[in-house]
Coordinates of C-alpha atoms in Angstrom, one line a residue:
M1350 CA 6.5 22.8 -6.6
S1351 CA 6.0 24.0 -10.1
E1352 CA 2.6 24.3 -11.9
E1353 CA 3.0 20.7 -13.2
I1354 CA 4.3 17.7 -11.4
Y1355 CA 5.0 14.2 -12.7
S1356 CA 3.8 10.8 -11.8
L1357 CA 6.7 8.4 -12.1
R1358 CA 5.9 4.7 -11.7
M1359 CA 8.0 1.6 -11.9
R1360 CA 7.0 -2.0 -12.4
A1361 CA 9.4 -4.9 -12.6
S1362 CA 8.7 -8.6 -13.4
R1363 CA 10.3 -11.9 -14.3
G1364 CA 8.0 -13.9 -16.5
E1365 CA 4.6 -13.9 -14.9
K1366 CA 6.1 -13.1 -11.4
H1367 CA 5.8 -9.6 -10.1
I1368 CA 9.1 -8.4 -8.6
S1369 CA 8.8 -4.9 -7.5
G1370 CA 6.9 -1.6 -8.0
A1371 CA 7.2 2.0 -6.9
E1372 CA 5.3 5.3 -7.1
R1373 CA 6.4 8.9 -6.8
L1374 CA 4.9 12.4 -7.5
L1375 CA 7.8 14.7 -8.4
D1376 CA 9.1 18.0 -9.8
F1377 CA 10.9 17.7 -13.1
S1378 CA 14.2 18.4 -11.4
Q1379 CA 13.8 15.3 -9.2
L1380 CA 13.0 12.8 -12.0
E1381 CA 16.4 11.6 -13.0
A1382 CA 17.5 10.7 -9.4
A1383 CA 14.2 9.0 -8.7
A1384 CA 14.3 7.0 -11.9
A1385 CA 17.8 5.8 -11.1
A1386 CA 16.8 4.8 -7.6
M1387 CA 13.8 2.8 -9.0
L1388 CA 16.0 1.0 -11.5
R1389 CA 18.5 0.0 -8.7
R1390 CA 15.6 -1.3 -6.7
A1391 CA 14.3 -3.4 -9.5
L1392 CA 17.7 -4.9 -10.2
Q1393 CA 18.6 -5.6 -6.6
H1394 CA 15.3 -6.8 -5.2
P1395 CA 15.2 -9.8 -2.9
R1396 CA 12.4 -11.4 -5.0
G1397 CA 14.9 -12.0 -7.8
L1398 CA 16.4 -10.3 -10.8
A1399 CA 13.8 -8.6 -13.1
E1400 CA 13.6 -9.5 -16.8
R1401 CA 11.3 -6.6 -17.6
I1402 CA 11.4 -3.1 -16.0
S1403 CA 8.9 -0.5 -17.0
L1404 CA 9.1 3.2 -16.1
T1405 CA 6.0 5.3 -16.8
L1406 CA 6.1 9.1 -16.7
Q1407 CA 2.9 11.2 -16.9
P1408 CA 2.4 14.9 -16.2
V1409 CA -0.2 15.8 -13.6
P1410 CA -1.6 19.4 -13.4
Q1411 CA -1.0 20.8 -9.9
A1412 CA -4.7 21.8 -9.7
Q1413 CA -5.7 18.1 -9.7
V1414 CA -3.5 17.1 -6.8
L1415 CA -5.1 16.7 -3.4
Q1416 CA -3.2 17.8 -0.2
E1417 CA -3.9 15.6 2.8
D1418 CA -2.3 14.5 6.1
L1419 CA -0.8 11.1 6.7
L1420 CA -2.7 8.8 9.0
R1421 CA -1.6 8.5 12.6
L1422 CA 0.9 5.7 13.1
S1423 CA 1.0 3.1 15.8
T1424 CA 2.9 -0.2 16.2
F1425 CA 1.7 -3.5 17.7
A1426 CA 4.8 -5.6 18.7
V1427 CA 4.2 -9.4 18.6
D1428 CA 6.4 -12.4 19.3
D1429 CA 5.7 -14.4 16.2
W1430 CA 3.7 -14.3 12.9
R1431 CA 0.9 -16.4 14.4
Q1432 CA 0.4 -13.8 17.1
G1433 CA 0.6 -11.1 14.5
R1434 CA -2.2 -12.7 12.4
D1435 CA -4.3 -13.0 15.5
C1436 CA -3.7 -9.3 16.2
A1437 CA -4.7 -8.3 12.7
S1438 CA -7.8 -10.4 12.9
E1439 CA -8.9 -8.8 16.1
L1440 CA -8.3 -5.3 14.8
L1441 CA -10.5 -6.1 11.8
K1442 CA -13.2 -7.7 13.8
E1443 CA -13.3 -4.7 16.1
L1444 CA -14.5 -2.7 13.1
G1445 CA -17.6 -4.9 12.8
L1446 CA -16.3 -7.2 10.1
K1447 CA -17.7 -10.8 10.4
P1448 CA -15.2 -13.3 11.8
C1449 CA -15.9 -15.6 8.8
V1450 CA -15.2 -12.8 6.4
V1451 CA -11.9 -11.9 8.1
Q1452 CA -10.9 -15.6 8.5
D1453 CA -11.5 -16.4 4.8
A1454 CA -9.8 -13.2 3.6
M1455 CA -6.7 -13.9 5.7
A1456 CA -6.6 -17.5 4.5
Q1457 CA -6.7 -16.3 0.8
L1458 CA -3.9 -13.8 1.5
A1459 CA -1.7 -16.4 3.2
A1460 CA -2.2 -19.0 0.5
G1461 CA -1.5 -16.6 -2.4
P1462 CA -4.5 -14.7 -3.7
S1463 CA -3.7 -14.9 -7.5
P1464 CA -5.3 -17.7 -9.5
G1465 CA -2.0 -19.5 -9.6
G1466 CA -1.5 -19.2 -5.8
G1467 CA 1.1 -16.5 -5.8
A1468 CA 1.2 -12.8 -4.9
M1469 CA -0.8 -10.4 -7.0
R1470 CA 0.4 -7.2 -8.6
G1471 CA -2.4 -5.2 -7.0
A1472 CA -4.9 -5.5 -4.1
M1473 CA -7.9 -7.7 -3.5
L1474 CA -11.3 -6.0 -3.2
I1475 CA -13.6 -7.9 -0.7
D1476 CA -17.2 -7.1 0.0
A1477 CA -17.2 -6.5 3.8
E1478 CA -20.6 -8.1 4.2
T1479 CA -20.4 -11.2 2.0
G1480 CA -16.7 -11.8 1.7
Q1481 CA -17.0 -12.0 -2.1
R1482 CA -14.0 -10.9 -4.2
L1483 CA -14.9 -8.0 -6.4
E1484 CA -11.9 -7.2 -8.6
T1485 CA -12.4 -8.0 -12.3
D1486 CA -8.9 -9.3 -12.8
Q1487 CA -7.9 -11.6 -9.9
A1488 CA -4.3 -11.9 -11.2
R1489 CA -3.7 -8.2 -11.4
G1490 CA -5.9 -6.9 -8.7
V1491 CA -6.3 -3.1 -8.2
R1492 CA -3.2 -0.9 -8.2
V1493 CA -2.9 2.2 -6.0
S1494 CA -1.0 5.0 -7.9
R1495 CA -0.1 8.6 -7.9
M1496 CA 0.8 9.4 -4.3
D1497 CA 3.8 10.8 -2.5
V1498 CA 5.0 12.9 0.4
V1499 CA 5.2 16.7 0.1
P1500 CA 8.9 17.4 -0.3
A1501 CA 8.9 20.0 2.6
A1502 CA 7.5 17.4 5.0
R1503 CA 9.7 14.4 4.0
A1504 CA 12.7 15.3 6.2
A1505 CA 10.4 15.8 9.3
I1506 CA 8.6 12.5 8.6
E1507 CA 11.9 10.6 8.2
L1508 CA 13.2 12.2 11.5
F1509 CA 10.0 11.1 13.2
L1510 CA 10.5 7.5 12.0
G1511 CA 14.2 7.6 12.9
E1512 CA 13.4 8.6 16.5
M1513 CA 11.3 5.4 16.7
A1514 CA 14.0 3.2 15.0
L1515 CA 11.8 2.9 12.0
A1516 CA 14.0 4.6 9.4
N1517 CA 13.0 2.4 6.4
P1518 CA 11.8 3.7 3.0
R1519 CA 9.3 0.8 2.9
I1520 CA 7.5 2.2 5.9
V1521 CA 7.1 5.6 4.3
E1522 CA 5.8 4.0 1.1
A1523 CA 3.3 1.8 2.9
W1524 CA 2.2 4.7 5.1
V1525 CA 1.5 6.9 2.1
L1526 CA -0.4 4.2 0.3
A1527 CA -2.4 3.3 3.3
S1528 CA -3.3 7.0 3.8
K1529 CA -4.5 7.3 0.2
V1530 CA -6.6 4.2 0.5
A1531 CA -8.2 5.4 3.8
L1532 CA -9.4 8.6 2.1
Y1533 CA -12.1 6.7 0.3
P1534 CA -15.1 6.5 2.6
Q1535 CA -16.4 3.2 1.2
I1536 CA -13.3 1.4 2.2
I1537 CA -13.7 0.1 5.8
A1538 CA -10.2 -1.1 6.3
E1539 CA -7.0 -2.3 4.5
L1540 CA -5.0 -5.4 5.5
C1541 CA -1.5 -5.7 4.1
G1542 CA 1.3 -8.2 4.3
S1543 CA 4.5 -7.6 2.2
D1544 CA 5.5 -10.1 -0.5
D1545 CA 9.2 -9.3 0.1
P1546 CA 10.8 -12.3 1.7
D1547 CA 12.9 -10.2 4.1
Y1548 CA 10.2 -7.8 5.2
L1549 CA 7.9 -9.5 7.8
T1550 CA 5.9 -6.5 9.0
G1551 CA 2.3 -5.9 8.0
Y1552 CA -0.5 -3.5 8.9
V1553 CA -4.2 -2.8 9.3
A1554 CA -5.2 0.7 8.2
L1555 CA -8.3 2.8 8.3
A1556 CA -9.2 6.5 8.6
K1557 CA -10.3 6.5 12.2
N1558 CA -7.6 4.3 13.9
G1559 CA -4.8 5.1 11.5
Y1560 CA -1.9 3.1 10.1
Q1561 CA -1.5 0.2 12.6
R1562 CA 1.8 -1.7 12.0
I1563 CA 2.1 -5.3 13.2
T1564 CA 5.7 -6.3 13.6
L1565 CA 5.4 -9.9 12.4
L1566 CA 2.7 -11.0 10.0
K1567 CA 4.4 -13.9 8.1
E1568 CA 7.2 -16.4 8.3
P1569 CA 10.8 -15.4 7.3
G1570 CA 11.6 -16.1 3.6
C1571 CA 7.9 -16.2 2.6
E1572 CA 7.2 -14.4 -0.8
I1573 CA 3.4 -14.6 -0.4
G1574 CA 1.7 -11.3 0.5
G1575 CA -0.6 -8.6 -0.8
R1576 CA -3.3 -6.2 0.1
I1577 CA -7.0 -6.5 0.9
F1578 CA -9.4 -3.6 0.8
F1579 CA -12.6 -4.4 2.6
V1580 CA -15.3 -2.3 0.9
R1581 CA -18.9 -1.5 2.0
P1582 CA -21.7 -3.3 0.2
A1583 CA -23.0 -1.6 -3.0
T1584 CA -19.8 0.4 -3.4
D1585 CA -19.5 1.9 -6.9
L1586 CA -16.4 0.0 -8.0
G1587 CA -15.7 2.2 -11.0
E1588 CA -15.4 5.3 -8.8
L1589 CA -13.4 3.4 -6.2
V1590 CA -10.8 2.1 -8.8
D1591 CA -10.6 5.6 -10.4
H1592 CA -9.7 7.1 -7.0
L1593 CA -7.1 4.4 -6.2
Q1594 CA -5.4 4.5 -9.6
H1595 CA -5.8 8.0 -10.8
Q1596 CA -6.4 10.6 -8.1
A1597 CA -3.1 12.3 -7.3
V1598 CA -2.5 12.9 -3.6
L1599 CA 0.4 14.6 -1.8
F1600 CA 0.7 14.0 2.0
G1601 CA 2.0 16.2 4.7
A1602 CA 2.8 15.5 8.4
P1603 CA 0.9 12.8 10.3
R1604 CA -2.4 13.7 11.8
S1605 CA -2.3 14.8 15.4
E1606 CA -4.0 12.9 18.2
G1607 CA -7.7 13.6 18.2
A1608 CA -7.8 14.9 14.6

């Protein structure tokens, strides 16, 4: 890559409804093709036709970009979404989270965590001890930005996923985002369920156990979803949000077993 790379971000909405978003870190030569792909995504999204599409471009000095490995990936195959939610709940409780905190968090996610009951644009922050929501804007939540895959590693990552019949750009995007979130030591775990009506897979992710996909986490056609970050008590929320929103990270190949 050159001395300077670019953060390209897309947000699409219809009225107050969030439609789609995307994040890339790119060389200048890649920007035009990536912006066109983001525009097509916003205009052809299963959540509906966007009325407002915003593309934001910002330069990022190469010296400020972290280089990290993707989390290990594993998949839990379940028969239906109820079994999937039970699986997610058990994975979270195995980390020491209280059953009541897990149950309440999952209920909020399933009901629609925004004040109006719909999906949020960003993630929920939940105190892992008390279950209290910590984000200052519960309609917007906290966005995770400025992350991507190292270009030299992308082909190998896509081949790896293809060999497991997982050749889907959404998986790469979720894997990258989960890996960035897991870098922050005060985050115990992330729980994610997509708000796309045709994408039913969710995941639990953490630094130690990796990106744990759960094949069914919601009913077909459901547009309710989102992310929950379970954070340790007394976490400095300003530093956490700064890392999630502003720290640029490029990821290479997945971590090997035992790493």
